[in-house]
Amino acid sequence: MRSQHVFAAMVLLSMAARADEPKLFQKEARLSFEKSISSALKDANTACGTRLKVKTNFNWFNPKDWDGVGYEDSCKEVLLGIATTCARPENKKALAKKVTGVACLFTWNVSEMALYGALNPEHPDNKQKLGTNDTPPRNVSLSKGLLMYEMHKGDKAIADETRTVLEEALKAGSR
């Protein structure tokens, strides 16, 4: 068990070291990403009457992980979810107060990390994050004004998930 923790720590430290040095392909990917999502961001800001900005962590971007998949399209879906939620007049003002920023984040593949013992998907504390009883994991969350989307290759219904998270936050705020 101790060797698993040591290995997990080594993996995390090497990833952290790698994360500190953005590579040229990551800088180019960021510029392409920002250009690609600009129209969807403008639409969301217009619909909500906000000045949201999208942040991401391109220091974790690996093009091999996204081969043939438009990661920027996933983030556009989040912005679409925001815009369609604001399309309802009763949501617009409240949502503008609740959401102050958006983060579309590259993540580790949790199942691969589990193979190395860094995270045990069978542990009870991990059930909510990984999804249980045919409930898919939730990749969109709202905390302290930041709407965060943890991007994974092959995610589906991202705009719907975003709307669900936002509607839940609006209901909670109206109580």
PDB file of C-alpha atoms in Angstrom:
ATOM      1  CA  MET A   1       0.000   0.000   0.000  1.00  0.00           C
ATOM      2  CA  ARG A   2       2.815   2.410   0.869  1.00  0.00           C
ATOM      3  CA  SER A   3       4.435   1.804  -2.512  1.00  0.00           C
ATOM      4  CA  GLN A   4       1.172   2.816  -4.216  1.00  0.00           C
ATOM      5  CA  HIS A   5       1.179   6.118  -2.329  1.00  0.00           C
ATOM      6  CA  VAL A   6       4.821   6.737  -3.209  1.00  0.00           C
ATOM      7  CA  PHE A   7       4.130   5.967  -6.867  1.00  0.00           C
ATOM      8  CA  ALA A   8       1.055   8.202  -6.877  1.00  0.00           C
ATOM      9  CA  ALA A   9       3.062  11.032  -5.323  1.00  0.00           C
ATOM     10  CA  MET A  10       5.785  10.610  -7.956  1.00  0.00           C
ATOM     11  CA  VAL A  11       3.199  10.715 -10.764  1.00  0.00           C
ATOM     12  CA  LEU A  12       1.579  13.829  -9.319  1.00  0.00           C
ATOM     13  CA  LEU A  13       4.926  15.587  -8.822  1.00  0.00           C
ATOM     14  CA  SER A  14       6.066  14.803 -12.346  1.00  0.00           C
ATOM     15  CA  MET A  15       2.754  16.074 -13.691  1.00  0.00           C
ATOM     16  CA  ALA A  16       3.101  19.251 -11.626  1.00  0.00           C
ATOM     17  CA  ALA A  17       6.607  19.819 -12.956  1.00  0.00           C
ATOM     18  CA  ARG A  18       5.342  19.291 -16.491  1.00  0.00           C
ATOM     19  CA  ALA A  19       2.442  21.652 -15.823  1.00  0.00           C
ATOM     20  CA  ASP A  20       4.756  24.560 -14.999  1.00  0.00           C
ATOM     21  CA  GLU A  21       6.296  24.688 -18.466  1.00  0.00           C
ATOM     22  CA  PRO A  22       3.809  25.502 -21.227  1.00  0.00           C
ATOM     23  CA  LYS A  23       5.054  24.170 -24.523  1.00  0.00           C
ATOM     24  CA  LEU A  24       4.710  25.861 -27.890  1.00  0.00           C
ATOM     25  CA  PHE A  25       1.913  23.509 -28.982  1.00  0.00           C
ATOM     26  CA  GLN A  26       0.010  24.405 -25.794  1.00  0.00           C
ATOM     27  CA  LYS A  27       0.373  28.123 -26.486  1.00  0.00           C
ATOM     28  CA  GLU A  28      -0.829  27.619 -30.051  1.00  0.00           C
ATOM     29  CA  ALA A  29      -3.729  25.473 -28.846  1.00  0.00           C
ATOM     30  CA  ARG A  30      -4.727  28.201 -26.365  1.00  0.00           C
ATOM     31  CA  LEU A  31      -4.802  30.859 -29.087  1.00  0.00           C
ATOM     32  CA  SER A  32      -6.849  28.620 -31.368  1.00  0.00           C
ATOM     33  CA  PHE A  33      -9.186  27.785 -28.469  1.00  0.00           C
ATOM     34  CA  GLU A  34      -9.761  31.443 -27.573  1.00  0.00           C
ATOM     35  CA  LYS A  35     -10.509  32.325 -31.181  1.00  0.00           C
ATOM     36  CA  SER A  36     -12.815  29.337 -31.616  1.00  0.00           C
ATOM     37  CA  ILE A  37     -14.956  30.030 -28.528  1.00  0.00           C
ATOM     38  CA  SER A  38     -15.106  33.834 -28.938  1.00  0.00           C
ATOM     39  CA  SER A  39     -18.468  33.853 -30.737  1.00  0.00           C
ATOM     40  CA  ALA A  40     -20.099  31.472 -28.227  1.00  0.00           C
ATOM     41  CA  LEU A  41     -18.686  33.540 -25.345  1.00  0.00           C
ATOM     42  CA  LYS A  42     -20.050  36.726 -26.879  1.00  0.00           C
ATOM     43  CA  ASP A  43     -23.481  35.085 -27.284  1.00  0.00           C
ATOM     44  CA  ALA A  44     -23.505  33.958 -23.629  1.00  0.00           C
ATOM     45  CA  ASN A  45     -22.459  37.395 -22.408  1.00  0.00           C
ATOM     46  CA  THR A  46     -25.090  39.085 -24.570  1.00  0.00           C
ATOM     47  CA  ALA A  47     -27.825  36.708 -23.410  1.00  0.00           C
ATOM     48  CA  CYS A  48     -26.916  37.127 -19.734  1.00  0.00           C
ATOM     49  CA  GLY A  49     -25.810  40.753 -19.714  1.00  0.00           C
ATOM     50  CA  THR A  50     -22.437  39.707 -18.305  1.00  0.00           C
ATOM     51  CA  ARG A  51     -18.741  39.989 -19.044  1.00  0.00           C
ATOM     52  CA  LEU A  52     -17.753  36.399 -18.377  1.00  0.00           C
ATOM     53  CA  LYS A  53     -14.281  35.208 -19.250  1.00  0.00           C
ATOM     54  CA  VAL A  54     -13.255  31.636 -19.900  1.00  0.00           C
ATOM     55  CA  LYS A  55     -10.191  30.284 -18.189  1.00  0.00           C
ATOM     56  CA  THR A  56      -8.502  26.995 -18.912  1.00  0.00           C
ATOM     57  CA  ASN A  57      -5.361  25.107 -18.008  1.00  0.00           C
ATOM     58  CA  PHE A  58      -3.515  24.487 -21.251  1.00  0.00           C
ATOM     59  CA  ASN A  59      -0.453  23.416 -19.286  1.00  0.00           C
ATOM     60  CA  TRP A  60      -2.376  20.108 -18.907  1.00  0.00           C
ATOM     61  CA  PHE A  61      -3.358  19.926 -22.578  1.00  0.00           C
ATOM     62  CA  ASN A  62      -2.025  16.918 -24.452  1.00  0.00           C
ATOM     63  CA  PRO A  63      -3.029  16.777 -28.138  1.00  0.00           C
ATOM     64  CA  LYS A  64      -2.792  12.962 -28.108  1.00  0.00           C
ATOM     65  CA  ASP A  65      -5.626  12.881 -25.560  1.00  0.00           C
ATOM     66  CA  TRP A  66      -7.847  14.910 -27.907  1.00  0.00           C
ATOM     67  CA  ASP A  67      -6.906  13.420 -31.263  1.00  0.00           C
ATOM     68  CA  GLY A  68      -9.856  13.896 -33.622  1.00  0.00           C
ATOM     69  CA  VAL A  69     -12.017  15.619 -30.991  1.00  0.00           C
ATOM     70  CA  GLY A  70     -12.641  19.340 -30.732  1.00  0.00           C
ATOM     71  CA  TYR A  71     -12.049  20.217 -27.083  1.00  0.00           C
ATOM     72  CA  GLU A  72     -13.108  23.761 -27.897  1.00  0.00           C
ATOM     73  CA  ASP A  73     -16.513  22.422 -28.988  1.00  0.00           C
ATOM     74  CA  SER A  74     -17.021  21.008 -25.503  1.00  0.00           C
ATOM     75  CA  CYS A  75     -16.429  24.406 -23.942  1.00  0.00           C
ATOM     76  CA  LYS A  76     -18.752  26.016 -26.507  1.00  0.00           C
ATOM     77  CA  GLU A  77     -21.470  23.658 -25.255  1.00  0.00           C
ATOM     78  CA  VAL A  78     -21.036  25.037 -21.725  1.00  0.00           C
ATOM     79  CA  LEU A  79     -21.420  28.552 -23.082  1.00  0.00           C
ATOM     80  CA  LEU A  80     -24.510  27.481 -25.019  1.00  0.00           C
ATOM     81  CA  GLY A  81     -25.964  26.078 -21.784  1.00  0.00           C
ATOM     82  CA  ILE A  82     -25.360  29.415 -20.078  1.00  0.00           C
ATOM     83  CA  ALA A  83     -26.905  31.395 -22.948  1.00  0.00           C
ATOM     84  CA  THR A  84     -30.030  29.231 -23.143  1.00  0.00           C
ATOM     85  CA  THR A  85     -30.524  29.430 -19.380  1.00  0.00           C
ATOM     86  CA  CYS A  86     -30.338  33.232 -19.585  1.00  0.00           C
ATOM     87  CA  ALA A  87     -32.817  33.232 -22.474  1.00  0.00           C
ATOM     88  CA  ARG A  88     -35.558  32.884 -19.851  1.00  0.00           C
ATOM     89  CA  PRO A  89     -36.096  36.432 -18.523  1.00  0.00           C
ATOM     90  CA  GLU A  90     -36.652  35.224 -14.946  1.00  0.00           C
ATOM     91  CA  ASN A  91     -33.179  33.625 -14.969  1.00  0.00           C
ATOM     92  CA  LYS A  92     -31.126  36.387 -16.555  1.00  0.00           C
ATOM     93  CA  LYS A  93     -30.574  38.715 -13.596  1.00  0.00           C
ATOM     94  CA  ALA A  94     -30.167  35.962 -11.001  1.00  0.00           C
ATOM     95  CA  LEU A  95     -27.745  34.025 -13.178  1.00  0.00           C
ATOM     96  CA  ALA A  96     -25.639  37.128 -13.837  1.00  0.00           C
ATOM     97  CA  LYS A  97     -25.148  37.376 -10.065  1.00  0.00           C
ATOM     98  CA  LYS A  98     -24.478  33.642  -9.572  1.00  0.00           C
ATOM     99  CA  VAL A  99     -21.987  33.060 -12.411  1.00  0.00           C
ATOM    100  CA  THR A 100     -18.959  35.342 -12.492  1.00  0.00           C
ATOM    101  CA  GLY A 101     -16.581  33.161 -14.497  1.00  0.00           C
ATOM    102  CA  VAL A 102     -16.231  29.972 -16.528  1.00  0.00           C
ATOM    103  CA  ALA A 103     -13.442  27.406 -16.468  1.00  0.00           C
ATOM    104  CA  CYS A 104     -13.083  24.673 -19.076  1.00  0.00           C
ATOM    105  CA  LEU A 105     -10.399  22.451 -17.611  1.00  0.00           C
ATOM    106  CA  PHE A 106      -8.313  19.628 -19.005  1.00  0.00           C
ATOM    107  CA  THR A 107      -8.282  16.749 -16.558  1.00  0.00           C
ATOM    108  CA  TRP A 108      -6.586  13.476 -15.934  1.00  0.00           C
ATOM    109  CA  ASN A 109      -8.336  10.318 -16.984  1.00  0.00           C
ATOM    110  CA  VAL A 110      -9.587   9.122 -13.584  1.00  0.00           C
ATOM    111  CA  SER A 111      -9.830   5.489 -14.648  1.00  0.00           C
ATOM    112  CA  GLU A 112      -6.182   5.491 -15.767  1.00  0.00           C
ATOM    113  CA  MET A 113      -5.083   7.052 -12.484  1.00  0.00           C
ATOM    114  CA  ALA A 114      -6.999   4.305 -10.659  1.00  0.00           C
ATOM    115  CA  LEU A 115      -4.863   1.740 -12.458  1.00  0.00           C
ATOM    116  CA  TYR A 116      -1.829   3.191 -10.733  1.00  0.00           C
ATOM    117  CA  GLY A 117      -3.460   3.237  -7.316  1.00  0.00           C
ATOM    118  CA  ALA A 118      -3.637   7.027  -7.166  1.00  0.00           C
ATOM    119  CA  LEU A 119      -7.419   6.862  -6.895  1.00  0.00           C
ATOM    120  CA  ASN A 120      -9.502   3.847  -6.051  1.00  0.00           C
ATOM    121  CA  PRO A 121     -12.823   4.051  -7.965  1.00  0.00           C
ATOM    122  CA  GLU A 122     -14.304   1.476  -5.570  1.00  0.00           C
ATOM    123  CA  HIS A 123     -13.675   3.624  -2.497  1.00  0.00           C
ATOM    124  CA  PRO A 124     -16.986   4.971  -1.059  1.00  0.00           C
ATOM    125  CA  ASP A 125     -15.725   8.572  -1.064  1.00  0.00           C
ATOM    126  CA  ASN A 126     -15.253   8.410  -4.853  1.00  0.00           C
ATOM    127  CA  LYS A 127     -18.739   7.158  -5.758  1.00  0.00           C
ATOM    128  CA  GLN A 128     -20.296  10.604  -6.140  1.00  0.00           C
ATOM    129  CA  LYS A 129     -17.602  11.857  -8.477  1.00  0.00           C
ATOM    130  CA  LEU A 130     -17.409   8.727 -10.596  1.00  0.00           C
ATOM    131  CA  GLY A 131     -21.158   8.107 -10.757  1.00  0.00           C
ATOM    132  CA  THR A 132     -23.043   5.170  -9.340  1.00  0.00           C
ATOM    133  CA  ASN A 133     -26.215   3.213  -9.987  1.00  0.00           C
ATOM    134  CA  ASP A 134     -26.176   4.102 -13.692  1.00  0.00           C
ATOM    135  CA  THR A 135     -25.774   7.786 -12.815  1.00  0.00           C
ATOM    136  CA  PRO A 136     -23.137   9.352 -15.024  1.00  0.00           C
ATOM    137  CA  PRO A 137     -20.458  11.465 -13.391  1.00  0.00           C
ATOM    138  CA  ARG A 138     -21.171  15.182 -13.365  1.00  0.00           C
ATOM    139  CA  ASN A 139     -18.467  17.187 -15.120  1.00  0.00           C
ATOM    140  CA  VAL A 140     -20.064  20.597 -14.596  1.00  0.00           C
ATOM    141  CA  SER A 141     -20.235  22.336 -11.230  1.00  0.00           C
ATOM    142  CA  LEU A 142     -20.796  25.799  -9.809  1.00  0.00           C
ATOM    143  CA  SER A 143     -18.836  26.997  -6.807  1.00  0.00           C
ATOM    144  CA  LYS A 144     -18.284  30.552  -5.576  1.00  0.00           C
ATOM    145  CA  GLY A 145     -19.373  32.032  -8.887  1.00  0.00           C
ATOM    146  CA  LEU A 146     -17.147  29.831 -11.039  1.00  0.00           C
ATOM    147  CA  LEU A 147     -18.911  27.502 -13.454  1.00  0.00           C
ATOM    148  CA  MET A 148     -16.383  24.737 -13.941  1.00  0.00           C
ATOM    149  CA  TYR A 149     -16.413  22.100 -16.656  1.00  0.00           C
ATOM    150  CA  GLU A 150     -13.938  19.230 -16.376  1.00  0.00           C
ATOM    151  CA  MET A 151     -13.377  18.268 -20.013  1.00  0.00           C
ATOM    152  CA  HIS A 152     -13.163  14.624 -20.997  1.00  0.00           C
ATOM    153  CA  LYS A 153     -12.976  13.215 -24.487  1.00  0.00           C
ATOM    154  CA  GLY A 154     -16.374  11.879 -25.503  1.00  0.00           C
ATOM    155  CA  ASP A 155     -18.525  13.882 -23.059  1.00  0.00           C
ATOM    156  CA  LYS A 156     -22.148  14.083 -24.177  1.00  0.00           C
ATOM    157  CA  ALA A 157     -25.018  16.473 -23.416  1.00  0.00           C
ATOM    158  CA  ILE A 158     -22.742  19.125 -21.936  1.00  0.00           C
ATOM    159  CA  ALA A 159     -25.167  21.994 -22.632  1.00  0.00           C
ATOM    160  CA  ASP A 160     -27.958  20.024 -20.923  1.00  0.00           C
ATOM    161  CA  GLU A 161     -25.747  19.259 -17.921  1.00  0.00           C
ATOM    162  CA  THR A 162     -24.794  22.941 -17.711  1.00  0.00           C
ATOM    163  CA  ARG A 163     -28.435  24.017 -17.759  1.00  0.00           C
ATOM    164  CA  THR A 164     -29.259  21.460 -15.043  1.00  0.00           C
ATOM    165  CA  VAL A 165     -26.466  22.727 -12.778  1.00  0.00           C
ATOM    166  CA  LEU A 166     -27.487  26.355 -13.338  1.00  0.00           C
ATOM    167  CA  GLU A 167     -31.185  25.670 -12.758  1.00  0.00           C
ATOM    168  CA  GLU A 168     -30.364  23.823  -9.523  1.00  0.00           C
ATOM    169  CA  ALA A 169     -28.289  26.802  -8.380  1.00  0.00           C
ATOM    170  CA  LEU A 170     -31.082  29.207  -9.248  1.00  0.00           C
ATOM    171  CA  LYS A 171     -33.648  27.122  -7.336  1.00  0.00           C
ATOM    172  CA  ALA A 172     -31.340  26.917  -4.324  1.00  0.00           C
ATOM    173  CA  GLY A 173     -30.846  30.675  -4.419  1.00  0.00           C
ATOM    174  CA  SER A 174     -34.582  31.379  -4.485  1.00  0.00           C
ATOM    175  CA  ARG A 175     -35.275  29.496  -1.240  1.00  0.00           C
TER     176      ARG A 175
END
